[in-house]
Coordinates of C-alpha atoms in Angstrom, one line a residue:
M970 CA 2.7 7.2 6.1
P971 CA 1.0 8.0 3.0
V972 CA -2.6 9.2 3.1
S973 CA -5.7 7.8 1.3
P974 CA -5.2 7.9 -2.5
M975 CA -8.2 9.0 -4.5
N976 CA -10.5 6.6 -6.2
R977 CA -9.1 7.3 -9.6
R978 CA -11.9 5.8 -11.6
A979 CA -14.5 7.9 -9.8
F980 CA -12.2 11.0 -10.1
V981 CA -11.7 10.7 -13.8
K982 CA -15.4 10.2 -14.3
K983 CA -16.1 13.3 -12.2
S984 CA -13.5 15.3 -14.2
A985 CA -15.3 14.5 -17.4
V986 CA -18.6 15.7 -15.9
T987 CA -17.0 19.0 -14.8
G988 CA -15.4 19.6 -18.1
A989 CA -11.8 18.8 -17.1
A990 CA -9.4 17.8 -19.8
V991 CA -7.8 14.6 -18.5
A992 CA -5.2 13.7 -21.2
A993 CA -3.4 10.4 -21.6
A994 CA 0.0 10.2 -19.9
G995 CA 2.7 11.6 -22.2
A996 CA 0.2 12.7 -24.8
V997 CA 1.0 15.9 -26.7
A998 CA -1.3 18.6 -25.6
A999 CA -2.5 21.5 -27.7
T1000 CA -0.4 24.6 -27.5
P1001 CA -1.6 27.1 -24.9
A1002 CA -2.7 29.6 -27.6
Q1003 CA -4.7 26.9 -29.3
A1004 CA -6.3 25.9 -26.0
A1005 CA -7.4 29.4 -25.3
G1006 CA -8.5 30.2 -28.9
H1007 CA -6.7 33.5 -28.4
K1008 CA -5.1 35.7 -31.1
P1009 CA -2.8 38.4 -29.8
A1010 CA -3.5 42.0 -30.8
K1011 CA -1.4 43.2 -33.7
G1012 CA 2.0 44.4 -32.6
N1013 CA 1.7 43.1 -29.0
K1014 CA 4.6 41.2 -27.6
T1015 CA 4.0 37.5 -26.8
W1016 CA 6.1 35.0 -24.8
S1017 CA 5.9 31.5 -23.5
F1018 CA 7.4 29.6 -20.7
S1019 CA 6.9 26.3 -18.8
I1020 CA 6.8 25.1 -15.2
L1021 CA 7.9 21.4 -14.8
G1022 CA 6.7 19.6 -11.7
T1023 CA 7.4 16.5 -9.6
T1024 CA 5.9 15.3 -6.4
D1025 CA 6.1 12.5 -3.8
L1026 CA 9.6 11.5 -4.9
H1027 CA 10.1 9.8 -1.5
S1028 CA 13.9 9.7 -2.0
H1029 CA 13.8 7.7 -5.2
V1030 CA 17.0 8.7 -6.8
F1031 CA 17.8 5.8 -9.1
D1032 CA 15.5 3.3 -10.9
W1033 CA 16.1 0.7 -8.1
D1034 CA 14.1 -1.3 -5.6
Y1035 CA 16.0 -1.6 -2.3
Y1036 CA 13.6 -4.1 -0.9
K1037 CA 14.2 -6.5 -3.9
D1038 CA 17.8 -5.5 -4.4
A1039 CA 17.1 -5.2 -8.1
A1040 CA 16.1 -2.7 -10.8
Y1041 CA 12.6 -1.4 -10.2
S1042 CA 9.8 -3.1 -12.2
D1043 CA 6.0 -3.2 -12.1
S1044 CA 3.2 -4.5 -14.3
K1045 CA 2.8 -1.2 -16.0
G1046 CA 6.4 -0.7 -17.1
N1047 CA 7.0 2.3 -14.9
S1048 CA 10.4 3.5 -13.9
V1049 CA 11.2 5.4 -10.7
G1050 CA 13.8 8.0 -9.6
V1051 CA 14.8 11.5 -10.3
A1052 CA 17.8 10.3 -12.4
R1053 CA 15.5 9.5 -15.3
V1054 CA 13.3 12.5 -14.7
A1055 CA 16.4 14.7 -14.9
T1056 CA 16.9 13.6 -18.5
L1057 CA 13.4 14.6 -19.4
I1058 CA 14.0 18.0 -17.7
K1059 CA 17.2 18.5 -19.8
Q1060 CA 15.2 17.7 -22.9
Q1061 CA 12.5 20.3 -22.0
R1062 CA 15.1 23.0 -21.3
A1063 CA 16.9 22.2 -24.6
A1064 CA 13.7 22.4 -26.6
K1065 CA 12.2 25.5 -24.9
G1066 CA 15.2 27.4 -23.7
E1067 CA 17.0 27.4 -20.4
Q1068 CA 15.4 30.7 -19.4
R1069 CA 11.9 29.6 -20.2
V1070 CA 11.7 26.7 -17.8
L1071 CA 11.1 26.6 -14.0
L1072 CA 11.2 23.4 -12.0
V1073 CA 9.1 22.8 -8.9
D1074 CA 8.3 19.9 -6.5
A1075 CA 5.1 19.4 -4.4
G1076 CA 6.7 17.6 -1.4
D1077 CA 7.4 14.3 0.3
I1078 CA 11.1 14.3 -0.6
I1079 CA 13.2 12.9 2.3
Q1080 CA 11.3 9.7 3.4
G1081 CA 10.2 6.5 1.7
T1082 CA 13.2 4.4 0.7
S1083 CA 16.0 2.6 2.5
L1084 CA 18.2 5.4 1.1
A1085 CA 16.1 7.9 2.9
Y1086 CA 16.3 6.0 6.2
Y1087 CA 20.0 5.5 5.9
F1088 CA 20.7 9.2 5.7
A1089 CA 18.3 10.0 8.5
R1090 CA 19.2 7.3 11.0
V1091 CA 22.2 5.2 10.1
Q1092 CA 24.5 7.9 8.8
P1093 CA 22.4 11.0 9.5
I1094 CA 22.8 14.3 7.7
T1095 CA 22.9 16.1 11.0
G1096 CA 26.0 16.7 13.1
E1097 CA 29.7 17.4 12.4
D1098 CA 31.2 16.0 9.2
A1099 CA 27.7 14.8 8.2
P1100 CA 27.0 13.7 4.6
K1101 CA 24.9 15.6 2.2
H1102 CA 21.4 14.2 1.7
P1103 CA 21.3 12.5 -1.7
M1104 CA 18.0 14.2 -2.6
A1105 CA 19.6 17.6 -1.9
V1106 CA 22.5 16.7 -4.1
A1107 CA 20.2 15.5 -6.9
M1108 CA 17.7 18.3 -6.8
N1109 CA 20.5 21.0 -6.6
H1110 CA 22.0 19.4 -9.7
M1111 CA 18.6 19.5 -11.4
R1112 CA 18.3 23.2 -10.5
Y1113 CA 14.9 23.1 -8.7
D1114 CA 13.5 26.6 -8.2
A1115 CA 11.2 25.6 -5.2
A1116 CA 9.6 22.7 -3.4
A1117 CA 6.6 22.5 -1.1
L1118 CA 6.9 20.8 2.2
G1119 CA 5.3 17.4 2.3
N1120 CA 4.0 15.7 5.5
H1121 CA 6.7 13.1 5.3
E1122 CA 9.4 15.8 5.5
F1123 CA 8.6 15.9 9.3
N1124 CA 8.9 12.1 9.9
Y1125 CA 12.5 12.3 11.1
G1126 CA 12.1 15.4 13.2
I1127 CA 12.6 19.1 12.7
D1128 CA 16.4 18.9 13.1
V1129 CA 16.8 16.6 10.1
L1130 CA 14.3 18.7 8.1
R1131 CA 16.2 21.9 8.9
E1132 CA 19.5 20.4 7.9
F1133 CA 18.0 19.2 4.6
E1134 CA 16.7 22.7 4.1
Q1135 CA 20.1 24.2 4.6
Q1136 CA 21.6 21.8 2.1
C1137 CA 19.1 22.8 -0.6
H1138 CA 19.9 25.6 -3.1
F1139 CA 16.2 26.3 -3.4
P1140 CA 13.5 27.2 -0.8
L1141 CA 11.3 24.7 0.9
L1142 CA 7.9 26.5 0.9
G1143 CA 5.1 26.2 3.5
A1144 CA 2.7 29.1 3.8
N1145 CA 0.6 27.1 6.3
A1146 CA 3.5 25.7 8.4
L1147 CA 3.6 28.2 11.2
D1148 CA 5.6 28.7 14.4
A1149 CA 3.3 27.5 17.2
K1150 CA 4.2 30.5 19.4
T1151 CA 4.3 33.4 17.0
L1152 CA 2.0 32.0 14.3
R1153 CA 4.5 33.4 11.8
P1154 CA 5.7 31.3 8.9
A1155 CA 8.3 28.7 10.0
F1156 CA 9.4 28.4 6.3
P1157 CA 9.2 30.8 3.4
P1158 CA 5.6 31.0 2.2
Y1159 CA 6.5 31.9 -1.4
T1160 CA 9.3 32.8 -3.8
V1161 CA 9.2 35.0 -6.9
K1162 CA 11.0 34.0 -10.1
R1163 CA 11.7 36.1 -13.1
I1164 CA 11.4 35.0 -16.7
R1165 CA 13.7 37.3 -18.8
V1166 CA 12.1 38.6 -22.0
P1167 CA 14.4 40.6 -24.4
G1168 CA 13.1 44.1 -25.0
A1169 CA 10.2 43.7 -22.6
P1170 CA 9.6 43.6 -18.8
D1171 CA 10.4 40.4 -17.0
I1172 CA 7.6 38.0 -16.4
K1173 CA 7.2 37.7 -12.6
V1174 CA 6.1 34.3 -11.4
G1175 CA 5.0 33.9 -7.8
I1176 CA 5.3 30.4 -6.5
L1177 CA 3.3 29.7 -3.3
G1178 CA 3.9 26.5 -1.3
L1179 CA 1.2 24.8 0.9
T1180 CA 1.6 21.7 2.9
N1181 CA -0.8 19.2 4.6
P1182 CA -2.7 20.1 7.8
G1183 CA -2.6 16.4 8.7
I1184 CA 1.0 16.8 9.8
A1185 CA -0.4 18.0 13.1
L1186 CA -1.8 14.5 13.6
W1187 CA 0.6 12.2 11.8
D1188 CA 3.8 13.7 13.2
K1189 CA 2.3 15.1 16.4
D1190 CA 5.3 13.8 18.4
N1191 CA 7.7 15.9 16.2
V1192 CA 5.7 19.1 15.8
S1193 CA 3.4 19.5 18.8
G1194 CA 4.2 22.8 20.6
K1195 CA 6.6 23.8 17.8
M1196 CA 4.5 24.2 14.6
V1197 CA 0.9 24.4 13.7
F1198 CA -0.7 23.8 10.3
P1199 CA -3.8 25.8 9.3
G1200 CA -5.8 25.1 6.2
L1201 CA -4.7 25.5 2.6
V1202 CA -7.7 27.7 1.6
E1203 CA -7.2 30.0 4.6
Q1204 CA -3.5 30.6 3.9
A1205 CA -3.9 30.9 0.1
K1206 CA -6.5 33.6 0.7
K1207 CA -3.8 35.5 2.6
Y1208 CA -0.9 35.0 0.2
V1209 CA -2.3 35.0 -3.3
P1210 CA -3.4 38.6 -3.1
R1211 CA 0.1 39.5 -1.7
L1212 CA 1.8 37.9 -4.7
R1213 CA -0.5 39.9 -7.0
A1214 CA 0.3 43.0 -5.0
L1215 CA 4.0 42.3 -5.6
G1216 CA 3.3 42.5 -9.3
C1217 CA 3.3 38.8 -10.1
D1218 CA 2.0 38.2 -13.6
V1219 CA 1.5 34.5 -13.0
V1220 CA 0.6 32.9 -9.6
F1221 CA 1.5 29.2 -9.4
L1222 CA 0.8 27.0 -6.3
T1223 CA 2.6 23.9 -5.3
D1224 CA 0.3 22.0 -2.9
H1225 CA 1.1 18.8 -1.0
S1226 CA -2.6 18.1 -0.9
G1227 CA -4.9 16.1 -3.2
L1228 CA -7.7 17.0 -5.5
D1229 CA -11.0 15.7 -4.2
G1230 CA -11.8 17.6 -1.1
S1231 CA -11.6 14.5 1.2
S1232 CA -9.9 13.9 4.5
S1233 CA -8.6 10.5 5.9
Y1234 CA -8.8 11.8 9.5
G1235 CA -12.5 12.4 9.8
D1236 CA -13.2 15.3 12.1
E1237 CA -10.0 15.1 14.0
L1238 CA -8.9 18.4 12.3
P1239 CA -11.0 21.4 11.2
Y1240 CA -9.0 21.6 7.9
V1241 CA -9.4 19.5 4.7
E1242 CA -6.6 17.1 3.8
N1243 CA -7.0 17.0 0.0
A1244 CA -7.9 20.6 -0.7
S1245 CA -6.2 21.6 -3.9
N1246 CA -9.6 21.7 -5.8
L1247 CA -11.1 23.8 -3.0
V1248 CA -8.2 26.3 -3.2
A1249 CA -8.7 26.6 -6.9
E1250 CA -12.4 27.1 -6.5
Q1251 CA -12.4 29.5 -3.6
V1252 CA -9.3 31.6 -3.9
P1253 CA -9.2 34.1 -6.9
G1254 CA -6.0 35.0 -8.7
I1255 CA -4.4 31.5 -9.1
D1256 CA -3.3 30.4 -12.6
A1257 CA -2.2 26.8 -11.9
I1258 CA -1.5 24.3 -9.2
L1259 CA 1.0 21.4 -9.0
V1260 CA -0.8 18.8 -6.9
G1261 CA 0.8 16.2 -4.6
H1262 CA 0.2 13.8 -1.7
T1263 CA -2.3 11.3 -3.2
H1264 CA 0.0 9.3 -5.5
V1265 CA -2.2 9.4 -8.6
E1266 CA -1.7 10.6 -12.1
V1267 CA -3.9 13.5 -13.2
P1268 CA -2.3 15.0 -16.3
S1269 CA -4.7 18.0 -16.6
Y1270 CA -7.7 19.1 -14.7
T1271 CA -9.4 22.5 -14.7
V1272 CA -11.4 24.0 -11.8
K1273 CA -13.6 27.1 -12.3
N1274 CA -13.0 29.8 -9.7
A1275 CA -16.3 30.7 -8.1
E1276 CA -15.6 34.4 -7.9
T1277 CA -13.8 35.2 -11.2
G1278 CA -15.1 32.4 -13.4
E1279 CA -11.6 31.8 -14.6
G1280 CA -10.2 28.3 -15.0
V1281 CA -7.5 27.1 -12.7
L1282 CA -5.2 24.5 -14.3
L1283 CA -4.1 21.6 -12.1
S1284 CA -1.8 18.6 -12.7
E1285 CA -0.5 15.8 -10.5
P1286 CA 2.4 13.6 -11.7
Y1287 CA 1.8 10.5 -9.8
C1288 CA 4.8 9.7 -7.4
W1289 CA 8.3 8.4 -7.1
G1290 CA 9.4 10.0 -10.4
Y1291 CA 6.8 7.9 -12.4
R1292 CA 5.8 11.1 -14.3
L1293 CA 6.8 14.7 -14.9
S1294 CA 4.1 17.4 -15.1
V1295 CA 4.6 20.0 -17.8
F1296 CA 2.6 23.3 -17.5
D1297 CA 2.9 25.5 -20.6
F1298 CA 1.9 29.2 -20.4
E1299 CA 1.4 31.7 -23.2
L1300 CA 1.4 35.4 -22.3
E1301 CA 0.8 38.7 -24.1
L1302 CA 2.2 42.1 -23.1
V1303 CA -0.9 44.4 -22.9
R1304 CA -0.3 48.0 -22.1
G1305 CA 3.0 47.2 -20.3
Q1306 CA 1.6 44.2 -18.3
W1307 CA 1.9 40.5 -19.0
K1308 CA -1.4 38.7 -19.3
V1309 CA -1.9 34.9 -19.4
T1310 CA -3.6 34.1 -22.7
G1311 CA -3.3 30.3 -22.6
K1312 CA -2.2 27.4 -20.5
T1313 CA -2.1 23.6 -20.8
A1314 CA -0.8 20.8 -18.8
Q1315 CA 0.3 17.2 -19.5
T1316 CA 2.4 14.5 -17.9
L1317 CA 5.5 12.9 -19.5
N1318 CA 6.7 9.4 -18.8
P1319 CA 10.5 9.0 -18.1
N1320 CA 10.6 5.3 -18.7
T1321 CA 11.9 5.7 -22.3
V1322 CA 15.0 7.8 -21.4
D1323 CA 18.3 6.9 -19.7
E1324 CA 19.3 8.0 -16.2
D1325 CA 21.2 11.3 -16.1
P1326 CA 24.9 10.2 -16.1
E1327 CA 25.9 13.2 -14.0
I1328 CA 23.5 12.2 -11.2
K1329 CA 24.8 8.7 -11.4
K1330 CA 28.3 10.0 -11.0
L1331 CA 27.4 12.2 -8.0
L1332 CA 25.4 9.6 -6.1
E1333 CA 26.5 6.1 -7.1
A1334 CA 28.7 5.8 -4.1
D1335 CA 25.8 6.7 -1.7
H1336 CA 23.6 4.2 -3.5
E1337 CA 26.1 1.4 -3.2
L1338 CA 26.5 2.2 0.5
V1339 CA 22.8 1.7 1.0
V1340 CA 22.7 -1.5 -1.1
K1341 CA 25.4 -2.9 1.2
Y1342 CA 23.5 -1.9 4.3
V1343 CA 20.1 -3.4 3.2
N1344 CA 21.9 -6.7 2.3
T1345 CA 23.3 -7.0 5.8
A1346 CA 22.3 -10.4 7.3
V1347 CA 20.7 -10.1 10.8
G1348 CA 19.6 -13.7 11.4
T1349 CA 17.8 -16.7 9.9
C1350 CA 14.2 -17.8 9.5
T1351 CA 12.9 -21.3 9.8
E1352 CA 10.4 -21.0 6.9
D1353 CA 9.3 -18.7 4.2
L1354 CA 7.0 -16.0 5.5
S1355 CA 4.9 -14.3 2.8
A1356 CA 2.5 -11.4 3.1
A1357 CA 0.7 -12.2 -0.2
E1358 CA -2.5 -13.2 1.6
S1359 CA -2.2 -11.0 4.6
C1360 CA -5.1 -8.8 3.7
W1361 CA -7.7 -11.6 4.1
K1362 CA -6.0 -14.4 6.0
D1363 CA -4.2 -14.8 9.4
V1364 CA -0.6 -15.3 8.3
P1365 CA 2.6 -15.7 10.4
I1366 CA 4.4 -12.7 8.9
M1367 CA 1.9 -10.3 10.5
D1368 CA 2.3 -12.1 13.8
F1369 CA 6.0 -11.1 13.6
I1370 CA 5.0 -7.4 13.7
H1371 CA 2.5 -8.0 16.5
Q1372 CA 5.1 -10.0 18.6
V1373 CA 7.7 -7.2 18.4
Q1374 CA 5.1 -4.5 19.3
M1375 CA 3.7 -6.5 22.2
D1376 CA 7.2 -7.4 23.6
T1377 CA 8.4 -3.8 23.4
V1378 CA 5.3 -2.3 25.0
K1379 CA 5.2 -4.9 27.7
A1380 CA 8.7 -4.2 28.7
G1381 CA 7.9 -0.5 29.1
L1382 CA 4.6 -0.6 31.1
S1383 CA 4.1 0.6 34.6
T1384 CA 3.3 -2.1 37.2
S1385 CA -0.4 -1.2 37.2
D1386 CA -0.7 -1.1 33.4
A1387 CA 1.3 -4.4 33.1
A1388 CA -1.6 -6.1 34.9
L1389 CA -4.0 -5.2 32.0
P1390 CA -4.5 -7.5 29.0
L1391 CA -2.1 -6.5 26.2
I1392 CA -3.0 -6.7 22.5
S1393 CA -1.6 -5.3 19.3
V1394 CA -2.9 -3.8 16.1
A1395 CA -1.0 -3.5 12.8
A1396 CA -1.6 -3.1 9.1
P1397 CA -0.6 -5.2 6.2
F1398 CA 1.5 -2.6 4.5
S1399 CA 2.9 -4.6 1.6
R1400 CA 1.4 -7.7 -0.1
T1401 CA 4.7 -8.3 -1.9
A1402 CA 6.7 -8.6 1.4
D1403 CA 8.4 -11.9 1.9
I1404 CA 10.9 -13.1 4.5
P1405 CA 12.7 -16.1 3.0
A1406 CA 13.7 -19.3 4.8
G1407 CA 17.3 -19.2 5.6
S1408 CA 19.3 -15.9 5.9
V1409 CA 17.3 -12.8 6.8
T1410 CA 18.6 -9.4 5.7
I1411 CA 17.6 -5.8 6.6
K1412 CA 15.9 -5.4 3.3
D1413 CA 13.6 -8.4 4.0
I1414 CA 12.3 -6.7 7.2
A1415 CA 12.3 -3.2 5.6
G1416 CA 10.1 -4.6 2.8
L1417 CA 7.6 -5.8 5.4
Y1418 CA 7.5 -2.6 7.5
I1419 CA 7.9 0.2 5.0
Y1420 CA 7.1 3.2 7.1
D1421 CA 9.1 5.0 9.8
N1422 CA 6.5 4.7 12.5
T1423 CA 7.2 4.6 16.2
L1424 CA 5.3 2.7 18.9
Y1425 CA 2.6 3.5 21.4
G1426 CA 0.6 1.6 24.0
K1427 CA -2.8 3.1 24.4
K1428 CA -5.8 2.1 26.6
L1429 CA -9.1 1.1 25.1
T1430 CA -12.1 -0.4 26.7
G1431 CA -13.7 -3.6 25.2
A1432 CA -16.5 -1.5 23.7
Q1433 CA -14.0 0.9 22.1
L1434 CA -11.9 -2.0 20.8
K1435 CA -15.0 -3.5 19.1
D1436 CA -15.7 0.0 17.5
Y1437 CA -12.1 0.1 16.4
L1438 CA -12.4 -3.3 14.7
E1439 CA -15.7 -2.5 13.2
Y1440 CA -14.1 0.6 11.6
A1441 CA -11.3 -1.6 10.2
A1442 CA -13.8 -4.1 8.8
K1443 CA -15.2 -1.5 6.4
Y1444 CA -12.1 -2.4 4.4
Y1445 CA -14.1 -5.3 2.9
H1446 CA -16.8 -5.2 0.4
Q1447 CA -20.0 -6.9 1.5
V1448 CA -20.3 -10.4 0.0
P1449 CA -23.6 -12.2 0.8
K1450 CA -23.5 -15.8 2.1
G1451 CA -23.6 -18.2 -0.8
T1452 CA -21.7 -15.8 -3.1
A1453 CA -18.1 -16.8 -4.0
V1454 CA -15.4 -14.6 -2.6
D1455 CA -13.0 -13.1 -5.1
T1456 CA -9.9 -11.8 -3.3
S1457 CA -9.2 -9.5 -6.3
T1458 CA -12.3 -7.4 -5.5
L1459 CA -12.8 -8.2 -1.8
T1460 CA -10.7 -5.4 -0.2
N1461 CA -10.3 -1.7 -0.3
A1462 CA -14.0 -0.8 -0.1
N1463 CA -14.7 2.8 0.8
S1464 CA -11.3 3.8 -0.6
F1465 CA -9.8 2.2 2.5
W1466 CA -6.3 1.2 1.5
D1467 CA -4.2 -1.6 2.9
Y1468 CA -2.1 0.7 5.1
M1469 CA -5.3 1.9 6.7
Y1470 CA -6.6 -1.6 7.6
D1471 CA -5.6 -2.8 11.1
I1472 CA -5.6 -6.5 12.2
A1473 CA -5.6 -7.3 15.9
A1474 CA -3.5 -9.8 17.8
G1475 CA -4.0 -11.1 21.4
V1476 CA -7.8 -11.3 20.9
S1477 CA -9.8 -13.7 18.7
Y1478 CA -12.5 -12.5 16.4
E1479 CA -14.4 -13.1 13.2
I1480 CA -15.2 -10.5 10.5
D1481 CA -18.6 -11.4 8.8
I1482 CA -18.3 -10.0 5.3
A1483 CA -21.9 -11.0 4.6
A1484 CA -23.1 -8.5 7.2
A1485 CA -23.5 -4.8 6.8
E1486 CA -20.8 -2.4 7.8
G1487 CA -20.9 -1.6 11.5
S1488 CA -22.1 -5.1 12.5
R1489 CA -19.4 -7.4 11.2
I1490 CA -17.3 -8.2 14.3
K1491 CA -18.4 -11.4 15.8
N1492 CA -17.2 -13.7 18.7
L1493 CA -14.6 -11.2 20.1
T1494 CA -12.8 -13.0 22.9
Y1495 CA -9.7 -12.7 25.0
N1496 CA -8.2 -15.9 26.4
G1497 CA -11.3 -17.8 25.4
T1498 CA -13.7 -15.4 27.2
S1499 CA -16.0 -12.9 25.6
V1500 CA -14.7 -9.3 25.8
T1501 CA -16.8 -7.1 28.0
D1502 CA -17.6 -3.5 27.3
D1503 CA -15.8 -2.2 30.4
Q1504 CA -12.8 -4.4 30.1
V1505 CA -9.6 -2.3 29.7
F1506 CA -6.8 -3.3 27.2
V1507 CA -3.4 -1.8 26.5
V1508 CA -3.1 -1.7 22.7
A1509 CA 0.3 -1.7 21.0
V1510 CA -0.2 0.6 18.0
N1511 CA 2.0 2.8 15.8
N1512 CA 2.2 6.5 16.2
Y1513 CA 0.4 7.3 12.9
R1514 CA -2.7 5.5 14.1
A1515 CA -2.3 6.5 17.7
N1516 CA -2.4 10.1 16.8
G1517 CA -5.5 9.8 14.5
G1518 CA -4.2 8.6 11.2
S1519 CA -7.0 7.1 9.0
G1520 CA -9.7 8.3 11.4
Y1521 CA -10.1 5.3 13.7
P1522 CA -12.4 6.0 16.6
H1523 CA -11.2 6.4 20.2
I1524 CA -7.5 5.8 19.7
A1525 CA -6.3 9.4 19.3
S1526 CA -7.9 10.5 22.6
A1527 CA -7.1 7.3 24.5
D1528 CA -4.8 7.4 27.6
I1529 CA -1.1 6.6 26.9
A1530 CA 0.4 3.7 28.7
Y1531 CA 3.7 3.7 26.7
S1532 CA 5.5 5.6 24.0
S1533 CA 8.9 5.5 22.3
T1534 CA 10.9 7.3 19.6
N1535 CA 12.3 4.1 18.3
E1536 CA 11.1 3.1 14.9
I1537 CA 9.2 -0.2 14.8
R1538 CA 11.2 -1.4 11.8
Q1539 CA 14.4 -1.1 13.8
L1540 CA 12.8 -2.9 16.7
M1541 CA 12.0 -5.7 14.3
I1542 CA 15.6 -5.8 13.1
D1543 CA 16.8 -5.8 16.7
Y1544 CA 14.4 -8.6 17.5
V1545 CA 15.8 -10.9 14.8
T1546 CA 19.4 -9.9 15.7
S1547 CA 18.9 -10.8 19.4
K1548 CA 17.0 -14.0 18.7
G1549 CA 19.3 -15.1 15.9
T1550 CA 16.4 -17.2 14.5
L1551 CA 13.0 -16.1 13.4
D1552 CA 10.5 -18.9 14.2
P1553 CA 6.7 -18.5 13.8
K1554 CA 6.3 -20.8 16.8
D1555 CA 7.5 -17.9 18.9
F1556 CA 4.9 -15.4 17.6
A1557 CA 1.7 -14.2 19.2
V1558 CA -1.2 -15.9 17.5
T1559 CA -3.8 -13.5 16.0
N1560 CA -6.5 -16.0 15.4
W1561 CA -8.9 -13.9 13.3
K1562 CA -10.8 -15.0 10.2
L1563 CA -13.3 -13.9 7.6
T1564 CA -16.7 -15.5 7.7
Q1565 CA -20.0 -15.3 5.8
D1566 CA -22.8 -15.6 8.4
G1567 CA -20.6 -17.8 10.5
T1568 CA -19.2 -19.9 7.7
P1569 CA -15.4 -19.5 7.3
V1570 CA -14.4 -18.0 4.0
F1571 CA -11.0 -19.6 3.7

């Protein structure tokens, strides 16, 4: 499950105030020496090198959309996939010299597409005669030097992650991924690379990897008792001095953590989720940071270190292979030691280059295997089910998710818990999802439920349920009665994104968007009777939310009535397969609506 992206408009405005240089994507930046205004001392040796960076690739190898079974396209003309990025990297190496370019990733590699799911669950990379993970094959071919662990690396369990690690010809770094018992690093914290300089000492580049503390919540079922994840600032303070003590001339961080100092999980953890800016500000000795996790593009951003006054250069290259970050460094040899005299960053867009033919040759067969899998028919549907209006209307396609969750949880409850009222909560993950009338394929269902979540049943009281729904309702901007409602501006208030917004089924309720936040849930009933504060419900909910994802109240600490390791998406596929026909008449009715002071909006 991704975490809350930054409000990009507010971030760019903030960056201008703080003096950050936010360049246009693909723009040609000034040379590092120009940026620094530095002229080397007469006779001193100078050298330059680059670090190229990707992040949040989410197993996008080719420029392909498995949900649509077509080449990827969006309104902005982006392309996806490392196959195109590989061509840009070849160009950079050809222009600058093979020995002057390092390649780094900031995490979230092995989850996110049907290809990722196929090689984790359908034909997993674990076990005898198991296949190689396509991302390992692609990244080995591209000659990555290091990658940080992302939180989604843990979605399929530690065994799958460890096998992927073994297949990679580069280290997966995680200075704040520690063994729960020994508190020693469970993965390499850093690696040191050497840039060869003829007639001079090598330039030593220390690359430190940091991952997201939220893993402890989001993948609690996979990591609890096995690994712990302290804060980025805390671990950077430990390892940056160590890299300097090892003689590193340049210290470069790759952080699976955003830029704005925010957290989507409230006070569930004592560590900040998006802490890259805090690391830059609070930990001396860092030259630059490749930022990940938040799926935004920030070509160049500078943070002043509070102790040294030096500028730390940061860049985030969006996600999915949309962009490639390019960090350029200028150095001067002063009394036998290399000193950074200039540094710049920019992002390049791969949508104008062709896919690397060698990657196509290596992985076309894997790709075709997945295409065949996602086009497998599993049943039929009696009518077209669209998610286009799911964020503001009660639509049958969401009822499909609720029905599967409630049926599954109901079948696994104890006798005593089965006597309690059962409801479901789920988020509208994709507004473009559509299950067509007629034949239903795996890709139709995968396009609706895009995350690899598992299922819980947790107990909430009526009072807690109302708090939960009030929290969800902050997703809507306030629109006073008498004011027209524009769906293009109605949602995503408070940087509360679609995947964070839960809709409930099994109860009826209204969300009054004319009311202030915290007092919007009206007429909450169960079976036609008002919900009482002390009434106890079993709530079918995904593991991400059940463990504290998005900061919902009460749910993380609630008693567990049911849990399973089966992915909800697969449960949905199994439901259609067993029924044969998907018919909205069989679904649970959610019966919620938006109002303005009691007047229905739609």
